[in-house]
GROMACS .gro file of C-alpha atoms in nm:
model
  427
    1MET     CA    1   1.733   7.345  -2.003
    2TYR     CA    2   2.067   7.532  -1.813
    3ARG     CA    3   2.077   7.820  -1.558
    4LYS     CA    4   2.349   8.083  -1.614
    5SER     CA    5   2.612   8.093  -1.317
    6LYS     CA    6   2.803   8.442  -1.279
    7TRP     CA    7   3.127   8.243  -1.149
    8LYS     CA    8   3.220   8.034  -1.453
    9CYS     CA    9   3.292   8.143  -1.830
   10GLY     CA   10   3.203   7.874  -2.074
   11TYR     CA   11   3.357   7.806  -2.400
   12ASN     CA   12   3.143   7.545  -2.655
   13LEU     CA   13   3.388   7.397  -2.863
   14MET     CA   14   3.248   7.291  -3.157
   15VAL     CA   15   3.446   7.106  -3.455
   16LEU     CA   16   3.357   7.169  -3.832
   17GLY     CA   17   3.370   6.844  -4.046
   18HIS     CA   18   3.318   6.831  -4.428
   19GLY     CA   19   2.984   6.819  -4.657
   20ASN     CA   20   2.898   7.017  -4.980
   21ASN     CA   21   2.909   7.366  -4.843
   22GLU     CA   22   2.948   7.534  -4.485
   23LYS     CA   23   2.606   7.518  -4.397
   24SER     CA   24   2.596   7.139  -4.364
   25VAL     CA   25   2.906   7.089  -4.177
   26PRO     CA   26   3.003   7.001  -3.801
   27GLN     CA   27   3.158   7.286  -3.570
   28ILE     CA   28   3.384   7.339  -3.271
   29LEU     CA   29   3.224   7.605  -3.024
   30ILE     CA   30   3.402   7.757  -2.741
   31ARG     CA   31   3.203   7.955  -2.514
   32ASP     CA   32   3.254   8.196  -2.177
   33LEU     CA   33   2.958   8.105  -1.899
   34LYS     CA   34   2.608   8.305  -2.032
   35PHE     CA   35   2.500   8.283  -2.379
   36GLU     CA   36   2.502   8.609  -2.570
   37LYS     CA   37   2.485   8.667  -2.907
   38LYS     CA   38   2.821   8.834  -2.935
   39SER     CA   39   3.086   8.873  -3.207
   40LEU     CA   40   3.422   8.661  -3.138
   41ALA     CA   41   3.602   9.034  -3.143
   42LYS     CA   42   3.341   9.159  -2.877
   43LEU     CA   43   3.381   8.864  -2.666
   44MET     CA   44   3.783   8.965  -2.643
   45PHE     CA   45   3.744   9.265  -2.473
   46SER     CA   46   3.540   9.472  -2.261
   47PRO     CA   47   3.425   9.810  -2.333
   48ASP     CA   48   3.673   9.939  -2.084
   49GLN     CA   49   3.958   9.727  -2.227
   50GLU     CA   50   3.890   9.840  -2.541
   51ASN     CA   51   3.884  10.222  -2.460
   52HIS     CA   52   4.234  10.145  -2.261
   53PRO     CA   53   4.397   9.921  -2.474
   54SER     CA   54   4.691   9.888  -2.194
   55LYS     CA   55   4.476   9.703  -1.981
   56ALA     CA   56   4.517   9.357  -2.163
   57PRO     CA   57   4.231   9.084  -2.110
   58VAL     CA   58   4.290   8.793  -1.876
   59LYS     CA   59   4.399   8.539  -2.083
   60TYR     CA   60   4.288   8.167  -1.984
   61GLY     CA   61   4.479   7.960  -2.231
   62GLU     CA   62   4.493   7.822  -2.561
   63LEU     CA   63   4.374   7.545  -2.808
   64ILE     CA   64   4.636   7.442  -3.074
   65VAL     CA   65   4.519   7.233  -3.332
   66LEU     CA   66   4.793   6.943  -3.398
   67GLY     CA   67   4.878   6.888  -3.764
   68TYR     CA   68   4.954   7.252  -3.853
   69ASN     CA   69   5.283   7.448  -3.846
   70GLY     CA   70   5.160   7.760  -3.738
   71SER     CA   71   4.829   7.827  -3.959
   72LEU     CA   72   4.611   7.643  -4.169
   73PRO     CA   73   4.722   7.585  -4.521
   74ASN     CA   74   4.547   7.871  -4.650
   75GLY     CA   75   4.594   8.084  -4.387
   76ASP     CA   76   4.366   8.140  -4.064
   77ARG     CA   77   4.042   8.330  -4.147
   78GLY     CA   78   3.776   8.419  -3.895
   79ARG     CA   79   3.692   8.154  -3.634
   80ARG     CA   80   3.902   7.893  -3.854
   81LYS     CA   81   4.256   7.914  -3.741
   82SER     CA   82   4.483   7.656  -3.618
   83ARG     CA   83   4.502   7.796  -3.231
   84PHE     CA   84   4.250   7.963  -3.054
   85ALA     CA   85   4.294   8.191  -2.719
   86LEU     CA   86   4.047   8.196  -2.456
   87PHE     CA   87   4.003   8.522  -2.259
   88LYS     CA   88   3.793   8.596  -1.977
   89ARG     CA   89   3.479   8.751  -2.128
   90PRO     CA   90   3.284   9.098  -2.027
   91LYS     CA   91   3.046   8.912  -1.854
   92ALA     CA   92   3.017   8.522  -1.737
   93ASN     CA   93   2.815   8.270  -1.997
   94GLY     CA   94   2.858   7.974  -1.842
   95VAL     CA   95   2.553   7.781  -1.734
   96LYS     CA   96   2.460   7.501  -1.486
   97PRO     CA   97   2.192   7.205  -1.512
   98SER     CA   98   1.864   7.311  -1.485
   99THR     CA   99   1.533   7.101  -1.591
  100VAL     CA  100   1.539   6.799  -1.801
  101HIS     CA  101   1.320   6.802  -2.127
  102ILE     CA  102   1.314   6.495  -2.351
  103ALA     CA  103   1.295   6.565  -2.712
  104CYS     CA  104   1.084   6.357  -2.993
  105THR     CA  105   1.382   6.297  -3.186
  106PRO     CA  106   1.704   6.479  -3.263
  107GLN     CA  107   1.631   6.516  -3.643
  108ALA     CA  108   1.347   6.774  -3.491
  109ALA     CA  109   1.580   6.965  -3.323
  110LYS     CA  110   1.789   7.290  -3.496
  111ILE     CA  111   2.103   7.113  -3.618
  112GLY     CA  112   2.432   7.322  -3.589
  113ARG     CA  113   2.576   7.525  -3.846
  114SER     CA  114   2.930   7.711  -3.840
  115THR     CA  115   2.802   8.049  -3.911
  116GLU     CA  116   2.531   8.020  -3.570
  117SER     CA  117   2.597   8.252  -3.293
  118PRO     CA  118   2.678   8.013  -3.017
  119ILE     CA  119   2.982   7.878  -3.245
  120ASP     CA  120   3.337   8.036  -3.117
  121PHE     CA  121   3.554   7.838  -3.303
  122VAL     CA  122   3.548   7.584  -3.634
  123VAL     CA  123   3.807   7.340  -3.696
  124THR     CA  124   3.837   7.080  -3.992
  125ASP     CA  125   3.912   6.730  -3.983
  126THR     CA  126   4.290   6.704  -4.008
  127VAL     CA  127   4.445   6.516  -4.270
  128PRO     CA  128   4.847   6.423  -4.244
  129GLY     CA  129   5.041   6.643  -4.444
  130SER     CA  130   4.769   6.854  -4.598
  131GLN     CA  131   4.880   7.156  -4.807
  132SER     CA  132   4.544   7.324  -4.871
  133ASN     CA  133   4.188   7.313  -4.715
  134SER     CA  134   4.089   7.141  -5.067
  135ASP     CA  135   4.310   6.853  -4.963
  136THR     CA  136   4.041   6.792  -4.655
  137GLN     CA  137   3.710   6.821  -4.850
  138SER     CA  138   3.687   6.467  -4.982
  139VAL     CA  139   3.697   6.336  -4.604
  140GLN     CA  140   3.420   6.208  -4.426
  141SER     CA  141   3.372   6.362  -4.097
  142THR     CA  142   3.391   6.199  -3.809
  143ILE     CA  143   3.357   6.491  -3.557
  144SER     CA  144   3.004   6.534  -3.356
  145ARG     CA  145   2.853   6.863  -3.483
  146PHE     CA  146   2.882   7.030  -3.149
  147ALA     CA  147   3.153   6.853  -2.993
  148CYS     CA  148   3.255   6.970  -2.677
  149ARG     CA  149   3.263   7.256  -2.449
  150ILE     CA  150   3.480   7.420  -2.183
  151ILE     CA  151   3.397   7.600  -1.868
  152CYS     CA  152   3.684   7.839  -1.728
  153GLU     CA  153   3.658   7.983  -1.403
  154ARG     CA  154   3.679   8.360  -1.389
  155ASN     CA  155   3.873   8.370  -1.050
  156PRO     CA  156   4.236   8.256  -1.009
  157PRO     CA  157   4.377   8.012  -1.066
  158PHE     CA  158   4.134   8.028  -1.374
  159THR     CA  159   4.082   7.653  -1.383
  160ALA     CA  160   3.925   7.491  -1.690
  161ARG     CA  161   3.677   7.201  -1.701
  162ILE     CA  162   3.628   7.017  -2.056
  163TYR     CA  163   3.257   6.859  -2.103
  164ALA     CA  164   3.126   6.654  -2.384
  165ALA     CA  165   2.882   6.806  -2.655
  166GLY     CA  166   2.799   7.154  -2.692
  167PHE     CA  167   2.500   7.417  -2.690
  168ASP     CA  168   2.297   7.507  -3.005
  169SER     CA  169   2.143   7.844  -3.046
  170SER     CA  170   1.854   7.766  -2.796
  171LYS     CA  171   2.111   7.695  -2.552
  172ASN     CA  172   2.017   7.299  -2.552
  173ILE     CA  173   2.224   6.984  -2.565
  174PHE     CA  174   2.112   6.714  -2.841
  175LEU     CA  175   2.277   6.403  -2.857
  176GLY     CA  176   2.249   6.178  -3.179
  177GLU     CA  177   2.047   5.871  -3.189
  178LYS     CA  178   2.321   5.630  -3.151
  179ALA     CA  179   2.505   5.793  -2.895
  180ALA     CA  180   2.552   5.632  -2.523
  181LYS     CA  181   2.288   5.820  -2.266
  182TRP     CA  182   2.172   5.741  -1.927
  183LYS     CA  183   2.011   5.879  -1.576
  184THR     CA  184   2.269   5.932  -1.304
  185SER     CA  185   2.191   5.840  -0.939
  186ASP     CA  186   2.106   6.181  -0.850
  187GLY     CA  187   1.851   6.189  -1.112
  188GLN     CA  188   2.033   6.384  -1.392
  189MET     CA  189   2.089   6.283  -1.757
  190ASP     CA  190   2.437   6.196  -1.880
  191GLY     CA  191   2.574   6.090  -2.234
  192LEU     CA  192   2.841   6.075  -2.485
  193THR     CA  193   2.880   6.208  -2.787
  194THR     CA  194   2.855   5.935  -3.098
  195ASN     CA  195   3.264   5.897  -3.114
  196GLY     CA  196   3.337   6.010  -2.795
  197VAL     CA  197   3.572   6.317  -2.647
  198LEU     CA  198   3.902   6.155  -2.513
  199VAL     CA  199   4.143   6.351  -2.296
  200MET     CA  200   4.501   6.274  -2.194
  201HIS     CA  201   4.674   6.457  -1.909
  202PRO     CA  202   5.055   6.416  -1.954
  203ARG     CA  203   5.236   6.355  -1.606
  204ASN     CA  204   5.489   6.623  -1.523
  205GLY     CA  205   5.285   6.870  -1.681
  206PHE     CA  206   5.389   6.979  -2.034
  207THR     CA  207   5.762   7.021  -1.940
  208GLU     CA  208   6.069   6.814  -2.091
  209ASP     CA  209   6.010   6.587  -1.825
  210SER     CA  210   5.649   6.516  -1.908
  211LYS     CA  211   5.548   6.143  -1.981
  212PRO     CA  212   5.214   6.012  -2.170
  213GLY     CA  213   4.918   6.003  -1.908
  214VAL     CA  214   4.606   5.720  -1.996
  215TRP     CA  215   4.325   5.812  -2.251
  216ARG     CA  216   3.988   5.881  -2.096
  217GLU     CA  217   3.670   5.955  -2.219
  218ILE     CA  218   3.457   6.240  -2.101
  219SER     CA  219   3.072   6.268  -2.066
  220VAL     CA  220   2.843   6.570  -2.111
  221CYS     CA  221   2.821   6.621  -1.739
  222GLY     CA  222   3.215   6.631  -1.731
  223ASN     CA  223   3.255   6.273  -1.568
  224VAL     CA  224   3.555   6.033  -1.657
  225PHE     CA  225   3.533   5.698  -1.809
  226SER     CA  226   3.755   5.445  -1.950
  227LEU     CA  227   3.724   5.392  -2.312
  228ARG     CA  228   3.499   5.235  -2.512
  229GLU     CA  229   3.566   4.929  -2.680
  230THR     CA  230   3.531   5.135  -3.018
  231ARG     CA  231   3.472   5.497  -3.039
  232SER     CA  232   3.115   5.429  -3.184
  233ALA     CA  233   3.042   5.137  -2.934
  234GLN     CA  234   2.680   5.223  -2.742
  235GLN     CA  235   2.852   5.043  -2.425
  236ARG     CA  236   3.006   5.298  -2.204
  237GLY     CA  237   3.349   5.266  -2.028
  238LYS     CA  238   3.383   5.192  -1.643
  239MET     CA  239   3.349   5.508  -1.451
  240VAL     CA  240   3.732   5.657  -1.299
  241GLU     CA  241   3.610   5.844  -0.963
  242ASN     CA  242   3.967   5.950  -0.884
  243GLU     CA  243   3.983   6.135  -1.196
  244THR     CA  244   3.884   6.467  -1.291
  245ASN     CA  245   3.789   6.675  -1.636
  246GLN     CA  246   4.018   6.932  -1.534
  247LEU     CA  247   4.241   7.047  -1.824
  248GLN     CA  248   4.620   7.096  -1.735
  249ASP     CA  249   4.888   7.274  -1.941
  250GLY     CA  250   4.989   7.002  -2.216
  251SER     CA  251   4.626   6.805  -2.214
  252LEU     CA  252   4.502   6.642  -2.541
  253ILE     CA  253   4.150   6.684  -2.648
  254ASP     CA  254   4.061   6.424  -2.905
  255LEU     CA  255   3.732   6.499  -3.121
  256CYS     CA  256   3.760   6.176  -3.350
  257GLY     CA  257   3.928   6.389  -3.638
  258ALA     CA  258   4.096   6.648  -3.496
  259THR     CA  259   4.337   6.670  -3.166
  260LEU     CA  260   4.377   6.973  -2.948
  261LEU     CA  261   4.657   7.084  -2.745
  262TRP     CA  262   4.555   7.293  -2.429
  263ARG     CA  263   4.804   7.535  -2.304
  264THR     CA  264   4.768   7.730  -2.005
  265ALA     CA  265   4.855   8.083  -2.001
  266GLU     CA  266   5.119   8.038  -1.714
  267GLY     CA  267   5.241   7.734  -1.932
  268LEU     CA  268   5.265   7.945  -2.246
  269SER     CA  269   5.450   8.210  -2.040
  270ARG     CA  270   5.738   7.927  -2.051
  271THR     CA  271   5.721   7.837  -2.396
  272PRO     CA  272   5.975   7.973  -2.682
  273THR     CA  273   5.817   8.239  -2.897
  274VAL     CA  274   5.825   8.278  -3.220
  275LYS     CA  275   6.061   8.520  -3.207
  276HIS     CA  276   6.271   8.255  -3.032
  277LEU     CA  277   6.259   8.001  -3.311
  278GLU     CA  278   6.336   8.288  -3.544
  279ALA     CA  279   6.632   8.360  -3.371
  280LEU     CA  280   6.760   8.010  -3.378
  281ARG     CA  281   6.698   7.998  -3.744
  282GLN     CA  282   6.886   8.279  -3.813
  283GLU     CA  283   7.182   8.146  -3.576
  284ILE     CA  284   7.198   7.793  -3.765
  285ASN     CA  285   7.190   7.981  -4.088
  286ALA     CA  286   7.480   8.217  -4.002
  287ALA     CA  287   7.673   7.904  -3.885
  288ARG     CA  288   7.656   7.830  -4.297
  289PRO     CA  289   7.623   7.478  -4.303
  290GLN     CA  290   7.727   7.322  -4.613
  291CYS     CA  291   7.609   7.053  -4.851
  292PRO     CA  292   7.908   6.756  -4.820
  293VAL     CA  293   7.819   6.680  -5.202
  294GLY     CA  294   7.766   7.020  -5.381
  295PHE     CA  295   7.939   7.214  -5.117
  296ASN     CA  296   7.720   7.481  -5.174
  297THR     CA  297   7.571   7.672  -4.826
  298LEU     CA  298   7.263   7.547  -4.686
  299ALA     CA  299   6.967   7.783  -4.532
  300PHE     CA  300   6.653   7.699  -4.374
  301PRO     CA  301   6.387   7.952  -4.547
  302SER     CA  302   6.215   8.219  -4.334
  303MET     CA  303   5.891   8.085  -4.167
  304LYS     CA  304   5.662   8.286  -4.415
  305ARG     CA  305   5.795   8.044  -4.643
  306LYS     CA  306   5.778   7.746  -4.412
  307ASP     CA  307   5.556   7.515  -4.689
  308VAL     CA  308   5.774   7.600  -5.011
  309VAL     CA  309   6.117   7.399  -5.117
  310ASP     CA  310   6.409   7.661  -5.124
  311GLU     CA  311   6.703   7.603  -5.357
  312LYS     CA  312   6.884   7.638  -5.067
  313GLN     CA  313   6.694   7.378  -4.831
  314PRO     CA  314   6.834   7.137  -4.588
  315TRP     CA  315   6.756   6.775  -4.692
  316VAL     CA  316   6.816   6.492  -4.466
  317TYR     CA  317   6.861   6.103  -4.489
  318LEU     CA  318   6.671   5.954  -4.244
  319ASN     CA  319   6.831   5.634  -4.150
  320CYS     CA  320   7.145   5.844  -4.047
  321GLY     CA  321   7.085   6.181  -4.001
  322HIS     CA  322   7.341   6.327  -4.241
  323VAL     CA  323   7.255   6.655  -4.356
  324HIS     CA  324   7.285   6.774  -4.701
  325GLY     CA  325   7.129   7.004  -5.032
  326TYR     CA  326   6.944   6.885  -5.274
  327HIS     CA  327   7.127   6.648  -5.534
  328ASN     CA  328   7.106   6.332  -5.725
  329TRP     CA  329   7.397   6.102  -5.581
  330GLY     CA  330   7.274   5.797  -5.540
  331ASN     CA  331   6.968   5.841  -5.696
  332LYS     CA  332   6.913   5.473  -5.873
  333GLU     CA  333   6.600   5.380  -6.044
  334GLU     CA  334   6.601   5.026  -5.895
  335ARG     CA  335   6.476   5.168  -5.574
  336ASP     CA  336   6.104   5.277  -5.525
  337GLY     CA  337   6.006   5.602  -5.360
  338LYS     CA  338   6.261   5.827  -5.205
  339ASP     CA  339   6.479   5.600  -5.079
  340ARG     CA  340   6.841   5.705  -5.124
  341GLU     CA  341   7.227   5.629  -5.073
  342CYS     CA  342   7.369   5.858  -4.839
  343PRO     CA  343   7.705   5.962  -4.969
  344MET     CA  344   7.867   5.982  -4.618
  345CYS     CA  345   7.811   5.649  -4.465
  346ARG     CA  346   7.637   5.451  -4.756
  347SER     CA  347   7.308   5.369  -4.569
  348VAL     CA  348   7.005   5.339  -4.768
  349GLY     CA  349   6.705   5.528  -4.672
  350PRO     CA  350   6.425   5.833  -4.718
  351TYR     CA  351   6.575   6.143  -4.818
  352VAL     CA  352   6.333   6.425  -4.734
  353PRO     CA  353   6.374   6.838  -4.726
  354LEU     CA  354   6.388   6.975  -4.346
  355TRP     CA  355   6.108   7.190  -4.192
  356LEU     CA  356   6.158   7.396  -3.911
  357GLY     CA  357   5.884   7.345  -3.654
  358CYS     CA  358   5.740   7.707  -3.637
  359GLU     CA  359   5.400   7.596  -3.401
  360ALA     CA  360   5.606   7.756  -3.057
  361GLY     CA  361   5.299   7.601  -2.834
  362PHE     CA  362   5.428   7.214  -2.931
  363TYR     CA  363   5.793   7.287  -2.764
  364VAL     CA  364   5.805   7.134  -2.439
  365ASP     CA  365   6.169   7.354  -2.408
  366ALA     CA  366   6.343   7.636  -2.558
  367GLY     CA  367   6.622   7.393  -2.691
  368PRO     CA  368   6.801   7.426  -3.014
  369PRO     CA  369   6.666   7.227  -3.329
  370THR     CA  370   6.878   6.958  -3.350
  371HIS     CA  371   6.624   6.666  -3.389
  372ALA     CA  372   6.395   6.576  -3.671
  373PHE     CA  373   6.077   6.431  -3.694
  374SER     CA  374   6.078   6.077  -3.930
  375PRO     CA  375   5.968   6.092  -4.193
  376CYS     CA  376   5.800   6.397  -4.235
  377GLY     CA  377   6.144   6.603  -4.188
  378HIS     CA  378   6.026   6.848  -3.931
  379VAL     CA  379   6.310   6.968  -3.692
  380CYS     CA  380   6.253   7.104  -3.335
  381SER     CA  381   6.448   7.051  -3.003
  382GLU     CA  382   6.553   6.713  -2.886
  383LYS     CA  383   6.319   6.680  -2.614
  384THR     CA  384   6.047   6.793  -2.824
  385THR     CA  385   6.095   6.536  -3.045
  386ALA     CA  386   6.146   6.271  -2.767
  387TYR     CA  387   5.805   6.364  -2.589
  388TRP     CA  388   5.599   6.355  -2.916
  389SER     CA  389   5.743   6.034  -3.035
  390GLN     CA  390   5.626   5.872  -2.709
  391ILE     CA  391   5.219   6.020  -2.733
  392PRO     CA  392   4.995   5.746  -2.832
  393LEU     CA  393   4.766   5.990  -3.027
  394PRO     CA  394   4.418   5.817  -3.116
  395HIS     CA  395   4.388   5.696  -3.496
  396GLY     CA  396   4.055   5.582  -3.651
  397THR     CA  397   3.819   5.422  -3.415
  398HIS     CA  398   4.028   5.197  -3.182
  399THR     CA  399   4.422   5.258  -3.262
  400PHE     CA  400   4.662   5.467  -3.146
  401HIS     CA  401   5.008   5.568  -3.296
  402ALA     CA  402   5.272   5.878  -3.266
  403ALA     CA  403   5.297   6.143  -3.504
  404CYS     CA  404   5.435   6.502  -3.581
  405PRO     CA  405   5.282   6.748  -3.396
  406PHE     CA  406   5.352   6.991  -3.694
  407CYS     CA  407   5.187   6.774  -3.954
  408ALA     CA  408   5.021   6.465  -3.813
  409HIS     CA  409   5.214   6.233  -4.003
  410GLN     CA  410   5.254   5.895  -3.858
  411LEU     CA  411   5.633   5.831  -3.713
  412ALA     CA  412   5.838   5.586  -3.831
  413GLY     CA  413   6.158   5.458  -3.761
  414GLU     CA  414   6.296   5.260  -3.428
  415GLN     CA  415   6.245   5.611  -3.241
  416GLY     CA  416   6.043   5.817  -3.472
  417TYR     CA  417   6.308   6.087  -3.497
  418ILE     CA  418   6.666   6.129  -3.569
  419ARG     CA  419   6.993   6.369  -3.440
  420LEU     CA  420   7.089   6.572  -3.773
  421ILE     CA  421   7.440   6.581  -3.845
  422PHE     CA  422   7.540   6.902  -4.024
  423GLN     CA  423   7.860   6.904  -4.253
  424GLY     CA  424   8.066   7.212  -4.072
  425PRO     CA  425   8.061   7.440  -3.755
  426LEU     CA  426   7.740   7.290  -3.623
  427ASP     CA  427   7.863   6.923  -3.606
   0.00000   0.00000   0.00000
């Protein structure tokens, strides 16, 4: 059992996996400190704020799901979206430990559903490059039903802390049969979710000078541990006593199927906006870059058409960075896949369309979009590509690799990104 705490706002984060229908899938919960049955819309504003819209609610920060370029493939709907804003609730709903009860079996407890009132936000397993929600339906979810929860201090500096597992509608936490559990020295019960909740805090914050930190595992009580041998191993890692579960701007949260980026409200205030990215797109198009072969003018499509190939779409040779329009030059039958010969330098390699990175929260600076991730072709600033190319993201049960934050594709090539070479005034 857990008692209410009037000083904090709790968010139960639960991740939604996949089943035959929505009622059988796991979920993400985010709660603010006291469990009340309110809809997400009502949690955003107090009655006073609803009557006086000029009084903006206090924003703690946002969680952004890696692998999506500004929205889910079929659009954000209800509690399923690519980014979640955490606001101060009218009343605290956080909890702190009270009495420990031993349940007979986890199966006897009420299982979480994506439609239950304690659930604030729902996310599905991320499939690299998925173009629709149906692309992920065949994936067997590895995310716990009640994956994690976030507790936010209601007073400045609005510190946010993450904990493994979330509360069900009866305000209890149930861990799976195979999950690691133990009693601490002070008599409290602690444990890990089956596949774990991993966190990585970047060094030097989330800036152009950021460096990757070390991945750790967070327990139900918020203790920090080194990683297990594999994600589902029953033997926990060693406790890391000099580190905490406090989130900072740029912290990454991996739920074994979906990875979330935490951005504080202060950090987001220094991040380029969607309007800024749109201005950069228009600036590039205004320079009228040309295809060196067809001599036709190239243009990045509008952000609303960010997933549809346009006839003026810029394409790039990933081995050299030369930007062209789409053409068939150098397309020889003996070559496999998308490998093509660049007419400018004769290098042979993948030839892919370029896409602007539209999720502003992934940018570490407001620099111009001069570089692209390889092999997906998502374009952003040089320092943003350099940062994400050095971040080892969890993959599977015990491997790590760098990936594009806009589509989750594993990066390839020597650096994982290339400098774009435009023909014309931009070069």
